[in-house]
Structures are given as C-alpha cells and as structure tokens.
C-alpha cells in the first residue's frame, strides 16, 4: 500500500508534529474536487457524514476519503500521517490501485476552469449493461449516446436536499454565476440534481429487477444506466421555491420564464423540450451546459 510518510512526522514532546499541525493549522482551504475512478470515488472528507464516533474522528482529520461507488462504503481515509484503511483487506478492493494513483496524482493539482477533464473508459459499463440484457439496440432506438463519466468534478454548492452538488468545472462556474444573477432579479433557482454516476443508475435498475420488474418496465420510468446526461456532470435539474422537484408544472413558474429568457447567456439549454426526437418526456427542469 502506498502510504507516504508525511513530512515532519517526527516526535516532539511526545506528540507527532504532523498531529499537532493537523490540530493547530489554520483552516486549510477545503478540498473542492471529487476525483473519479471506475470503481472508487475520492471525496473531500469535510463533505462526508460520519457514521459513528470513530468515523467522525477520522473524517475530522482526513482530507480525502476513498469511497466505493457501488454502495457508498468508506474504504480508506488520507490522514496527515498517511492512509488509514477503513475496511479489512483494502488491498483487495477492485480498482484500489487506480484510486490510489488518482489520489497521488490529482488533488490539489487539478485546476478548475483551466485543466481539461478527461473521461473514464466505458468498458466496465458495457459489461454491466450486457449482464442486465441491455445491448446497443437501446442506444440505436433512443438515438442517445453512451455518456462517459469525467475524471473529476467540482463542488458547486449544495442541492435542495443539502447534498453536495457536483458538476463539470465550467458548468459549476456557469451555474453559480447564473444562480446569483437570477437572485438579483428576485428569482430563486434551486439545484435538484447534478452529476450522477453510472453506479447510481445501475443501482436503481438492480433494485427494481430484484423486486421482479422487467427491464422493459423499468425503462418506461428510468433512463437506461449510461445514457443519462447527468453522467457527464453537465446536466442540472433546476427547481424553485414552493415547487415540487421535476414536475411539468415548473414550466408555469417565474423561474422557468427567467431561464427561457436568460439561461442561454450562461450556456444552459433545455435538453428535452416538447416532442424531442429522443421520445423522452418533456422535462422543463432539465438543463445542459455546453462547453463554450
Ligand atoms: Zn435531469
């Protein structure tokens, strides 16, 4: 396992310098990037909720936490003195080498708004879609492409449910700017949902299949995993105060009128207007940012 010793981790007065530094240092700028690999996400620790006292102590001292995408399990935390495993047999976790390499390589070197973001390979998604009985014909029928996940995303604030909102870096900047501009016009724009992983959508499918639904039945309600614009970090579901999320009634709000008038100026476009060629229901709340 790669756990480089932290500089200055020598004993002084019975307390390691690294530990003292962690206690005394002024608030380090909080990490704002979600680093993504095929199986494991690297989360800024301050955005994670502790699931017990031991977790809370660890998260308070960690900068990044490795989190299994399939079920959200915390796998390891990076502390000033090195990596602390949070599961048995961390070294056997699928994709752990890639995740540790990403941890070494990325934060804090990725510069939002400056560095271009590469995408992850689609191979494992294709395998899992095949196992669900979803082959390429879904894409051909719907005219939708498979959407790869980006290698990292930017923390764009919180959504209506106080969950961290992750977006591609230019989409995050555009969203924050647009939201502030709307507010100056006394319009409140809420984020309902931004980036979603392939695993998130696959999880929905697998749970419904386990309950006895067929793939065809599920597809009438849910987009097939891998085909949602939300996987790119460029799509955003937008709501407003006193409006239920993701309902067609959003089109009758002042917030929607404001978006129709102004969103294009910030690079946001409605993906699924009425009678769109993909046969997807009208979604006045779903907007996609196009790189400028
Ligand atoms: Zn959406």
PDB file of C-alpha atoms and ligand atoms in Angstrom:
ATOM      1  CA  UNK A   1       0.000   0.000   0.000  1.00  0.00           C
ATOM      2  CA  UNK A   2       1.189   3.487  -0.773  1.00  0.00           C
ATOM      3  CA  UNK A   3       1.226   5.485   2.422  1.00  0.00           C
ATOM      4  CA  UNK A   4       3.989   8.050   2.010  1.00  0.00           C
ATOM      5  CA  UNK A   5       5.133   9.277   5.407  1.00  0.00           C
ATOM      6  CA  UNK A   6       4.112  12.864   5.948  1.00  0.00           C
ATOM      7  CA  UNK A   7       6.918  15.364   6.242  1.00  0.00           C
ATOM      8  CA  UNK A   8       7.686  16.362   9.771  1.00  0.00           C
ATOM      9  CA  UNK A   9       6.145  13.247  11.316  1.00  0.00           C
ATOM     10  CA  UNK A  10       8.886  13.114  13.945  1.00  0.00           C
ATOM     11  CA  UNK A  11       8.303  13.057  17.667  1.00  0.00           C
ATOM     12  CA  UNK A  12       8.449  16.260  19.642  1.00  0.00           C
ATOM     13  CA  UNK A  13       7.331  16.395  23.273  1.00  0.00           C
ATOM     14  CA  UNK A  14       5.614  13.065  22.839  1.00  0.00           C
ATOM     15  CA  UNK A  15       3.270  14.358  20.156  1.00  0.00           C
ATOM     16  CA  UNK A  16       3.908  13.877  16.464  1.00  0.00           C
ATOM     17  CA  UNK A  17       4.444  17.106  14.643  1.00  0.00           C
ATOM     18  CA  UNK A  18       2.032  16.012  11.971  1.00  0.00           C
ATOM     19  CA  UNK A  19      -0.693  15.524  14.536  1.00  0.00           C
ATOM     20  CA  UNK A  20      -0.008  18.872  16.123  1.00  0.00           C
ATOM     21  CA  UNK A  21      -0.029  20.535  12.742  1.00  0.00           C
ATOM     22  CA  UNK A  22      -3.411  18.973  11.988  1.00  0.00           C
ATOM     23  CA  UNK A  23      -4.777  20.377  15.242  1.00  0.00           C
ATOM     24  CA  UNK A  24      -3.249  23.816  15.097  1.00  0.00           C
ATOM     25  CA  UNK A  25      -3.054  24.752  11.444  1.00  0.00           C
ATOM     26  CA  UNK A  26      -5.444  27.456  10.306  1.00  0.00           C
ATOM     27  CA  UNK A  27      -8.272  26.005   8.224  1.00  0.00           C
ATOM     28  CA  UNK A  28      -6.652  24.559   5.186  1.00  0.00           C
ATOM     29  CA  UNK A  29      -8.618  25.582   2.084  1.00  0.00           C
ATOM     30  CA  UNK A  30     -11.186  22.823   1.886  1.00  0.00           C
ATOM     31  CA  UNK A  31     -10.831  20.390  -0.999  1.00  0.00           C
ATOM     32  CA  UNK A  32     -13.435  21.146  -3.675  1.00  0.00           C
ATOM     33  CA  UNK A  33     -12.882  18.310  -6.144  1.00  0.00           C
ATOM     34  CA  UNK A  34     -14.454  14.891  -6.446  1.00  0.00           C
ATOM     35  CA  UNK A  35     -11.847  12.680  -8.088  1.00  0.00           C
ATOM     36  CA  UNK A  36     -13.429   9.846 -10.010  1.00  0.00           C
ATOM     37  CA  UNK A  37     -12.181   6.386 -10.969  1.00  0.00           C
ATOM     38  CA  UNK A  38     -14.071   3.417 -12.373  1.00  0.00           C
ATOM     39  CA  UNK A  39     -14.824   1.751  -9.024  1.00  0.00           C
ATOM     40  CA  UNK A  40     -13.875   4.251  -6.344  1.00  0.00           C
ATOM     41  CA  UNK A  41     -14.543   7.980  -5.799  1.00  0.00           C
ATOM     42  CA  UNK A  42     -12.195  10.238  -3.824  1.00  0.00           C
ATOM     43  CA  UNK A  43     -14.357  12.535  -1.677  1.00  0.00           C
ATOM     44  CA  UNK A  44     -13.276  15.651   0.199  1.00  0.00           C
ATOM     45  CA  UNK A  45     -13.677  14.405   3.778  1.00  0.00           C
ATOM     46  CA  UNK A  46     -15.440  17.563   5.005  1.00  0.00           C
ATOM     47  CA  UNK A  47     -18.397  16.799   2.724  1.00  0.00           C
ATOM     48  CA  UNK A  48     -18.995  13.321   4.141  1.00  0.00           C
ATOM     49  CA  UNK A  49     -21.250  12.447   7.024  1.00  0.00           C
ATOM     50  CA  UNK A  50     -19.749  10.338   9.796  1.00  0.00           C
ATOM     51  CA  UNK A  51     -21.497   7.072  10.532  1.00  0.00           C
ATOM     52  CA  UNK A  52     -20.285   6.749  14.108  1.00  0.00           C
ATOM     53  CA  UNK A  53     -17.808   8.258  16.569  1.00  0.00           C
ATOM     54  CA  UNK A  54     -14.812   6.500  15.106  1.00  0.00           C
ATOM     55  CA  UNK A  55     -15.718   7.744  11.617  1.00  0.00           C
ATOM     56  CA  UNK A  56     -16.211  11.269  12.952  1.00  0.00           C
ATOM     57  CA  UNK A  57     -12.724  11.347  14.473  1.00  0.00           C
ATOM     58  CA  UNK A  58     -11.179  10.009  11.280  1.00  0.00           C
ATOM     59  CA  UNK A  59     -13.111  12.311   8.934  1.00  0.00           C
ATOM     60  CA  UNK A  60     -12.200  15.370  11.013  1.00  0.00           C
ATOM     61  CA  UNK A  61      -8.506  14.695  10.383  1.00  0.00           C
ATOM     62  CA  UNK A  62      -8.701  13.431   6.791  1.00  0.00           C
ATOM     63  CA  UNK A  63      -8.508  15.487   3.616  1.00  0.00           C
ATOM     64  CA  UNK A  64      -9.780  12.804   1.230  1.00  0.00           C
ATOM     65  CA  UNK A  65     -11.815   9.615   1.703  1.00  0.00           C
ATOM     66  CA  UNK A  66     -11.896   6.728  -0.763  1.00  0.00           C
ATOM     67  CA  UNK A  67     -15.478   5.667  -1.271  1.00  0.00           C
ATOM     68  CA  UNK A  68     -16.739   2.574  -3.095  1.00  0.00           C
ATOM     69  CA  UNK A  69     -19.116   3.725  -5.835  1.00  0.00           C
ATOM     70  CA  UNK A  70     -21.280   0.620  -5.833  1.00  0.00           C
ATOM     71  CA  UNK A  71     -22.594   1.100  -2.283  1.00  0.00           C
ATOM     72  CA  UNK A  72     -21.013   4.292  -0.888  1.00  0.00           C
ATOM     73  CA  UNK A  73     -18.854   2.361   1.621  1.00  0.00           C
ATOM     74  CA  UNK A  74     -15.902   4.335   3.035  1.00  0.00           C
ATOM     75  CA  UNK A  75     -12.751   2.352   2.204  1.00  0.00           C
ATOM     76  CA  UNK A  76      -9.856   4.473   3.458  1.00  0.00           C
ATOM     77  CA  UNK A  77      -9.053   7.985   4.657  1.00  0.00           C
ATOM     78  CA  UNK A  78      -5.956  10.050   3.941  1.00  0.00           C
ATOM     79  CA  UNK A  79      -4.640  11.499   7.201  1.00  0.00           C
ATOM     80  CA  UNK A  80      -1.616  13.745   7.728  1.00  0.00           C
ATOM     81  CA  UNK A  81       0.456  10.682   8.684  1.00  0.00           C
ATOM     82  CA  UNK A  82      -0.712   8.505   5.794  1.00  0.00           C
ATOM     83  CA  UNK A  83      -3.541   6.354   4.519  1.00  0.00           C
ATOM     84  CA  UNK A  84      -5.834   4.692   7.075  1.00  0.00           C
ATOM     85  CA  UNK A  85      -7.810   1.684   5.805  1.00  0.00           C
ATOM     86  CA  UNK A  86     -11.443   1.616   6.944  1.00  0.00           C
ATOM     87  CA  UNK A  87     -12.180  -1.911   5.669  1.00  0.00           C
ATOM     88  CA  UNK A  88     -10.394  -5.229   6.039  1.00  0.00           C
ATOM     89  CA  UNK A  89      -8.271  -6.235   3.069  1.00  0.00           C
ATOM     90  CA  UNK A  90      -8.235  -2.816   1.433  1.00  0.00           C
ATOM     91  CA  UNK A  91      -5.559  -4.029  -0.971  1.00  0.00           C
ATOM     92  CA  UNK A  92      -8.064  -6.500  -2.462  1.00  0.00           C
ATOM     93  CA  UNK A  93     -10.696  -3.884  -3.298  1.00  0.00           C
ATOM     94  CA  UNK A  94     -11.482  -3.759  -7.016  1.00  0.00           C
ATOM     95  CA  UNK A  95      -9.849  -0.706  -8.570  1.00  0.00           C
ATOM     96  CA  UNK A  96      -7.826   0.233  -5.458  1.00  0.00           C
ATOM     97  CA  UNK A  97      -4.573   0.718  -7.408  1.00  0.00           C
ATOM     98  CA  UNK A  98      -6.229   3.127  -9.819  1.00  0.00           C
ATOM     99  CA  UNK A  99      -7.836   5.037  -6.940  1.00  0.00           C
ATOM    100  CA  UNK A 100      -4.541   5.369  -5.051  1.00  0.00           C
ATOM    101  CA  UNK A 101      -2.774   6.519  -8.210  1.00  0.00           C
ATOM    102  CA  UNK A 102      -5.505   9.143  -8.705  1.00  0.00           C
ATOM    103  CA  UNK A 103      -5.126  10.237  -5.075  1.00  0.00           C
ATOM    104  CA  UNK A 104      -1.394  10.686  -5.622  1.00  0.00           C
ATOM    105  CA  UNK A 105      -1.778  12.437  -8.955  1.00  0.00           C
ATOM    106  CA  UNK A 106      -4.758  14.771  -8.695  1.00  0.00           C
ATOM    107  CA  UNK A 107      -5.586  16.902  -5.717  1.00  0.00           C
ATOM    108  CA  UNK A 108      -4.732  19.636  -5.391  1.00  0.00           C
ATOM    109  CA  UNK A 109      -3.138  19.855  -8.802  1.00  0.00           C
ATOM    110  CA  UNK A 110      -6.273  19.849 -10.963  1.00  0.00           C
ATOM    111  CA  UNK A 111      -7.221  23.466 -11.595  1.00  0.00           C
ATOM    112  CA  UNK A 112     -10.937  24.076 -12.135  1.00  0.00           C
ATOM    113  CA  UNK A 113     -11.587  26.171 -15.209  1.00  0.00           C
ATOM    114  CA  UNK A 114      -8.038  25.660 -16.504  1.00  0.00           C
ATOM    115  CA  UNK A 115      -7.357  21.960 -16.939  1.00  0.00           C
ATOM    116  CA  UNK A 116      -9.411  19.995 -19.424  1.00  0.00           C
ATOM    117  CA  UNK A 117     -11.147  16.973 -17.955  1.00  0.00           C
ATOM    118  CA  UNK A 118     -10.617  13.543 -19.442  1.00  0.00           C
ATOM    119  CA  UNK A 119     -13.337  10.905 -19.245  1.00  0.00           C
ATOM    120  CA  UNK A 120     -13.215   7.356 -17.865  1.00  0.00           C
ATOM    121  CA  UNK A 121     -13.368   4.317 -20.173  1.00  0.00           C
ATOM    122  CA  UNK A 122     -16.785   2.778 -20.901  1.00  0.00           C
ATOM    123  CA  UNK A 123     -15.695  -0.869 -20.898  1.00  0.00           C
ATOM    124  CA  UNK A 124     -16.993  -1.839 -17.447  1.00  0.00           C
ATOM    125  CA  UNK A 125     -20.302  -0.049 -18.060  1.00  0.00           C
ATOM    126  CA  UNK A 126     -20.771  -2.042 -21.277  1.00  0.00           C
ATOM    127  CA  UNK A 127     -20.140  -5.292 -19.405  1.00  0.00           C
ATOM    128  CA  UNK A 128     -22.668  -4.451 -16.722  1.00  0.00           C
ATOM    129  CA  UNK A 129     -25.263  -3.334 -19.279  1.00  0.00           C
ATOM    130  CA  UNK A 130     -24.729  -6.644 -21.090  1.00  0.00           C
ATOM    131  CA  UNK A 131     -25.349  -8.525 -17.834  1.00  0.00           C
ATOM    132  CA  UNK A 132     -28.664  -6.654 -17.478  1.00  0.00           C
ATOM    133  CA  UNK A 133     -29.645  -7.640 -21.017  1.00  0.00           C
ATOM    134  CA  UNK A 134     -29.292  -4.078 -22.325  1.00  0.00           C
ATOM    135  CA  UNK A 135     -27.337  -4.112 -25.561  1.00  0.00           C
ATOM    136  CA  UNK A 136     -26.605  -1.394 -28.136  1.00  0.00           C
ATOM    137  CA  UNK A 137     -30.140  -1.523 -29.521  1.00  0.00           C
ATOM    138  CA  UNK A 138     -31.313   0.752 -26.688  1.00  0.00           C
ATOM    139  CA  UNK A 139     -28.963   3.480 -27.897  1.00  0.00           C
ATOM    140  CA  UNK A 140     -29.992   2.919 -31.503  1.00  0.00           C
ATOM    141  CA  UNK A 141     -33.696   3.086 -30.678  1.00  0.00           C
ATOM    142  CA  UNK A 142     -33.456   6.191 -28.494  1.00  0.00           C
ATOM    143  CA  UNK A 143     -30.772   7.979 -30.519  1.00  0.00           C
ATOM    144  CA  UNK A 144     -28.945   8.585 -27.226  1.00  0.00           C
ATOM    145  CA  UNK A 145     -25.178   8.091 -26.900  1.00  0.00           C
ATOM    146  CA  UNK A 146     -23.442   6.351 -24.006  1.00  0.00           C
ATOM    147  CA  UNK A 147     -22.182   9.100 -21.687  1.00  0.00           C
ATOM    148  CA  UNK A 148     -18.775   8.592 -20.043  1.00  0.00           C
ATOM    149  CA  UNK A 149     -18.075   9.919 -16.539  1.00  0.00           C
ATOM    150  CA  UNK A 150     -15.475  12.698 -16.107  1.00  0.00           C
ATOM    151  CA  UNK A 151     -12.227  12.106 -14.198  1.00  0.00           C
ATOM    152  CA  UNK A 152     -13.056  14.854 -11.734  1.00  0.00           C
ATOM    153  CA  UNK A 153     -15.883  17.187 -10.797  1.00  0.00           C
ATOM    154  CA  UNK A 154     -16.172  20.445  -8.915  1.00  0.00           C
ATOM    155  CA  UNK A 155     -18.200  21.095  -5.774  1.00  0.00           C
ATOM    156  CA  UNK A 156     -20.849  23.586  -6.932  1.00  0.00           C
ATOM    157  CA  UNK A 157     -22.535  24.090  -3.560  1.00  0.00           C
ATOM    158  CA  UNK A 158     -25.445  22.042  -2.240  1.00  0.00           C
ATOM    159  CA  UNK A 159     -28.700  20.937  -3.759  1.00  0.00           C
ATOM    160  CA  UNK A 160     -32.170  21.493  -2.329  1.00  0.00           C
ATOM    161  CA  UNK A 161     -31.748  18.410  -0.141  1.00  0.00           C
ATOM    162  CA  UNK A 162     -28.391  19.660   1.275  1.00  0.00           C
ATOM    163  CA  UNK A 163     -26.477  17.033  -0.683  1.00  0.00           C
ATOM    164  CA  UNK A 164     -23.194  18.151  -2.260  1.00  0.00           C
ATOM    165  CA  UNK A 165     -23.778  19.212  -5.862  1.00  0.00           C
ATOM    166  CA  UNK A 166     -21.085  18.014  -8.303  1.00  0.00           C
ATOM    167  CA  UNK A 167     -20.683  19.454 -11.789  1.00  0.00           C
ATOM    168  CA  UNK A 168     -18.061  19.649 -14.534  1.00  0.00           C
ATOM    169  CA  UNK A 169     -15.868  22.633 -13.724  1.00  0.00           C
ATOM    170  CA  UNK A 170     -17.157  25.105 -16.339  1.00  0.00           C
ATOM    171  CA  UNK A 171     -20.752  24.009 -15.698  1.00  0.00           C
ATOM    172  CA  UNK A 172     -20.233  24.636 -11.970  1.00  0.00           C
ATOM    173  CA  UNK A 173     -18.942  28.152 -12.577  1.00  0.00           C
ATOM    174  CA  UNK A 174     -21.768  28.880 -15.034  1.00  0.00           C
ATOM    175  CA  UNK A 175     -24.393  27.554 -12.592  1.00  0.00           C
ATOM    176  CA  UNK A 176     -23.119  29.613  -9.658  1.00  0.00           C
ATOM    177  CA  UNK A 177     -22.988  32.742 -11.840  1.00  0.00           C
ATOM    178  CA  UNK A 178     -26.461  32.163 -13.275  1.00  0.00           C
ATOM    179  CA  UNK A 179     -27.976  31.434  -9.851  1.00  0.00           C
ATOM    180  CA  UNK A 180     -26.565  34.702  -8.467  1.00  0.00           C
ATOM    181  CA  UNK A 181     -27.835  36.666 -11.484  1.00  0.00           C
ATOM    182  CA  UNK A 182     -31.328  35.190 -11.058  1.00  0.00           C
ATOM    183  CA  UNK A 183     -31.303  36.135  -7.393  1.00  0.00           C
ATOM    184  CA  UNK A 184     -30.559  39.757  -8.330  1.00  0.00           C
ATOM    185  CA  UNK A 185     -33.808  39.576 -10.324  1.00  0.00           C
ATOM    186  CA  UNK A 186     -35.505  38.095  -7.215  1.00  0.00           C
ATOM    187  CA  UNK A 187     -35.704  34.646  -8.774  1.00  0.00           C
ATOM    188  CA  UNK A 188     -34.609  31.660  -6.671  1.00  0.00           C
ATOM    189  CA  UNK A 189     -33.104  28.811  -8.675  1.00  0.00           C
ATOM    190  CA  UNK A 190     -32.563  25.559  -6.746  1.00  0.00           C
ATOM    191  CA  UNK A 191     -30.374  22.696  -7.854  1.00  0.00           C
ATOM    192  CA  UNK A 192     -32.312  19.445  -7.646  1.00  0.00           C
ATOM    193  CA  UNK A 193     -29.691  17.089  -9.067  1.00  0.00           C
ATOM    194  CA  UNK A 194     -26.386  17.380 -10.923  1.00  0.00           C
ATOM    195  CA  UNK A 195     -23.799  14.692 -11.587  1.00  0.00           C
ATOM    196  CA  UNK A 196     -24.920  11.088 -11.127  1.00  0.00           C
ATOM    197  CA  UNK A 197     -22.620   8.086 -11.584  1.00  0.00           C
ATOM    198  CA  UNK A 198     -23.266   5.015 -13.717  1.00  0.00           C
ATOM    199  CA  UNK A 199     -23.321   3.036 -10.468  1.00  0.00           C
ATOM    200  CA  UNK A 200     -26.127   5.187  -9.083  1.00  0.00           C
ATOM    201  CA  UNK A 201     -28.325   4.471 -12.109  1.00  0.00           C
ATOM    202  CA  UNK A 202     -27.283   0.800 -12.231  1.00  0.00           C
ATOM    203  CA  UNK A 203     -28.236   0.512  -8.550  1.00  0.00           C
ATOM    204  CA  UNK A 204     -31.772   1.757  -9.303  1.00  0.00           C
ATOM    205  CA  UNK A 205     -32.057  -0.859 -12.047  1.00  0.00           C
ATOM    206  CA  UNK A 206     -30.699  -3.717  -9.983  1.00  0.00           C
ATOM    207  CA  UNK A 207     -33.026  -2.973  -7.057  1.00  0.00           C
ATOM    208  CA  UNK A 208     -36.074  -2.879  -9.343  1.00  0.00           C
ATOM    209  CA  UNK A 209     -35.043  -6.105 -11.104  1.00  0.00           C
ATOM    210  CA  UNK A 210     -34.634  -7.771  -7.692  1.00  0.00           C
ATOM    211  CA  UNK A 211     -38.232  -6.743  -6.936  1.00  0.00           C
ATOM    212  CA  UNK A 212     -39.413  -8.600 -10.044  1.00  0.00           C
ATOM    213  CA  UNK A 213     -39.799  -5.788 -12.588  1.00  0.00           C
ATOM    214  CA  UNK A 214     -38.650  -6.414 -16.163  1.00  0.00           C
ATOM    215  CA  UNK A 215     -36.075  -4.255 -17.948  1.00  0.00           C
ATOM    216  CA  UNK A 216     -38.786  -3.017 -20.328  1.00  0.00           C
ATOM    217  CA  UNK A 217     -40.997  -1.931 -17.428  1.00  0.00           C
ATOM    218  CA  UNK A 218     -38.142  -0.093 -15.731  1.00  0.00           C
ATOM    219  CA  UNK A 219     -37.191   1.701 -18.958  1.00  0.00           C
ATOM    220  CA  UNK A 220     -40.618   3.317 -19.149  1.00  0.00           C
ATOM    221  CA  UNK A 221     -39.736   5.263 -15.981  1.00  0.00           C
ATOM    222  CA  UNK A 222     -35.910   5.381 -15.744  1.00  0.00           C
ATOM    223  CA  UNK A 223     -33.266   6.211 -18.324  1.00  0.00           C
ATOM    224  CA  UNK A 224     -31.000   3.257 -19.029  1.00  0.00           C
ATOM    225  CA  UNK A 225     -27.781   3.444 -17.000  1.00  0.00           C
ATOM    226  CA  UNK A 226     -25.027   5.071 -19.013  1.00  0.00           C
ATOM    227  CA  UNK A 227     -27.353   7.106 -21.238  1.00  0.00           C
ATOM    228  CA  UNK A 228     -28.240   9.951 -18.871  1.00  0.00           C
ATOM    229  CA  UNK A 229     -26.758  13.402 -19.479  1.00  0.00           C
ATOM    230  CA  UNK A 230     -26.298  13.588 -15.698  1.00  0.00           C
ATOM    231  CA  UNK A 231     -23.332  11.174 -16.002  1.00  0.00           C
ATOM    232  CA  UNK A 232     -21.344  13.904 -17.776  1.00  0.00           C
ATOM    233  CA  UNK A 233     -21.589  16.450 -14.958  1.00  0.00           C
ATOM    234  CA  UNK A 234     -23.018  18.926 -17.474  1.00  0.00           C
ATOM    235  CA  UNK A 235     -26.736  18.376 -16.782  1.00  0.00           C
ATOM    236  CA  UNK A 236     -28.643  20.019 -13.986  1.00  0.00           C
ATOM    237  CA  UNK A 237     -32.210  19.616 -12.801  1.00  0.00           C
ATOM    238  CA  UNK A 238     -33.425  23.028 -11.669  1.00  0.00           C
ATOM    239  CA  UNK A 239     -36.305  23.859  -9.353  1.00  0.00           C
ATOM    240  CA  UNK A 240     -37.605  26.817  -7.430  1.00  0.00           C
ATOM    241  CA  UNK A 241     -39.221  27.556  -4.065  1.00  0.00           C
ATOM    242  CA  UNK A 242     -42.630  26.038  -3.312  1.00  0.00           C
ATOM    243  CA  UNK A 243     -42.448  23.824  -6.398  1.00  0.00           C
ATOM    244  CA  UNK A 244     -42.132  20.025  -6.259  1.00  0.00           C
ATOM    245  CA  UNK A 245     -38.944  18.797  -7.963  1.00  0.00           C
ATOM    246  CA  UNK A 246     -39.005  17.532 -11.539  1.00  0.00           C
ATOM    247  CA  UNK A 247     -42.669  18.220 -12.337  1.00  0.00           C
ATOM    248  CA  UNK A 248     -44.044  19.655 -15.562  1.00  0.00           C
ATOM    249  CA  UNK A 249     -45.729  22.411 -13.507  1.00  0.00           C
ATOM    250  CA  UNK A 250     -42.255  24.016 -13.277  1.00  0.00           C
ATOM    251  CA  UNK A 251     -42.926  25.500 -16.717  1.00  0.00           C
ATOM    252  CA  UNK A 252     -45.557  27.827 -15.206  1.00  0.00           C
ATOM    253  CA  UNK A 253     -43.165  29.401 -12.664  1.00  0.00           C
ATOM    254  CA  UNK A 254     -41.382  32.785 -12.916  1.00  0.00           C
ATOM    255  CA  UNK A 255     -38.136  30.803 -12.514  1.00  0.00           C
ATOM    256  CA  UNK A 256     -38.804  28.923 -15.740  1.00  0.00           C
ATOM    257  CA  UNK A 257     -39.714  32.147 -17.564  1.00  0.00           C
ATOM    258  CA  UNK A 258     -36.414  33.634 -16.344  1.00  0.00           C
ATOM    259  CA  UNK A 259     -34.487  30.571 -17.602  1.00  0.00           C
ATOM    260  CA  UNK A 260     -36.157  30.743 -21.004  1.00  0.00           C
ATOM    261  CA  UNK A 261     -35.067  34.354 -21.264  1.00  0.00           C
ATOM    262  CA  UNK A 262     -31.572  34.149 -19.773  1.00  0.00           C
ATOM    263  CA  UNK A 263     -30.142  30.608 -19.454  1.00  0.00           C
ATOM    264  CA  UNK A 264     -28.610  30.514 -22.944  1.00  0.00           C
ATOM    265  CA  UNK A 265     -26.473  33.501 -21.981  1.00  0.00           C
ATOM    266  CA  UNK A 266     -24.807  31.261 -19.380  1.00  0.00           C
ATOM    267  CA  UNK A 267     -24.506  28.268 -21.725  1.00  0.00           C
ATOM    268  CA  UNK A 268     -27.521  26.332 -20.396  1.00  0.00           C
ATOM    269  CA  UNK A 269     -30.054  24.779 -22.775  1.00  0.00           C
ATOM    270  CA  UNK A 270     -33.144  22.657 -22.231  1.00  0.00           C
ATOM    271  CA  UNK A 271     -32.319  19.116 -23.345  1.00  0.00           C
ATOM    272  CA  UNK A 272     -35.799  17.677 -23.664  1.00  0.00           C
ATOM    273  CA  UNK A 273     -38.327  20.182 -24.959  1.00  0.00           C
ATOM    274  CA  UNK A 274     -41.783  19.004 -26.031  1.00  0.00           C
ATOM    275  CA  UNK A 275     -41.689  16.474 -28.908  1.00  0.00           C
ATOM    276  CA  UNK A 276     -37.920  15.976 -28.734  1.00  0.00           C
ATOM    277  CA  UNK A 277     -36.527  13.431 -31.210  1.00  0.00           C
ATOM    278  CA  UNK A 278     -35.443  11.006 -28.417  1.00  0.00           C
ATOM    279  CA  UNK A 279     -39.008  10.265 -27.323  1.00  0.00           C
ATOM    280  CA  UNK A 280     -38.126  11.451 -23.814  1.00  0.00           C
ATOM    281  CA  UNK A 281     -40.943  13.126 -21.893  1.00  0.00           C
ATOM    282  CA  UNK A 282     -40.949  16.932 -21.726  1.00  0.00           C
ATOM    283  CA  UNK A 283     -38.549  17.967 -18.940  1.00  0.00           C
ATOM    284  CA  UNK A 284     -38.699  21.750 -18.383  1.00  0.00           C
ATOM    285  CA  UNK A 285     -36.453  21.305 -15.291  1.00  0.00           C
ATOM    286  CA  UNK A 286     -33.544  19.571 -17.067  1.00  0.00           C
ATOM    287  CA  UNK A 287     -30.857  21.896 -18.482  1.00  0.00           C
ATOM    288  CA  UNK A 288     -27.491  21.043 -20.005  1.00  0.00           C
ATOM    289  CA  UNK A 289     -24.406  23.220 -20.041  1.00  0.00           C
ATOM    290  CA  UNK A 290     -22.455  23.298 -23.281  1.00  0.00           C
ATOM    291  CA  UNK A 291     -18.761  23.983 -23.121  1.00  0.00           C
ATOM    292  CA  UNK A 292     -18.145  27.437 -24.584  1.00  0.00           C
TER     293      UNK A 292
HETATM  294 ZN1  LIG B   1     -32.315  15.666 -15.371  1.00  0.00          ZN
END
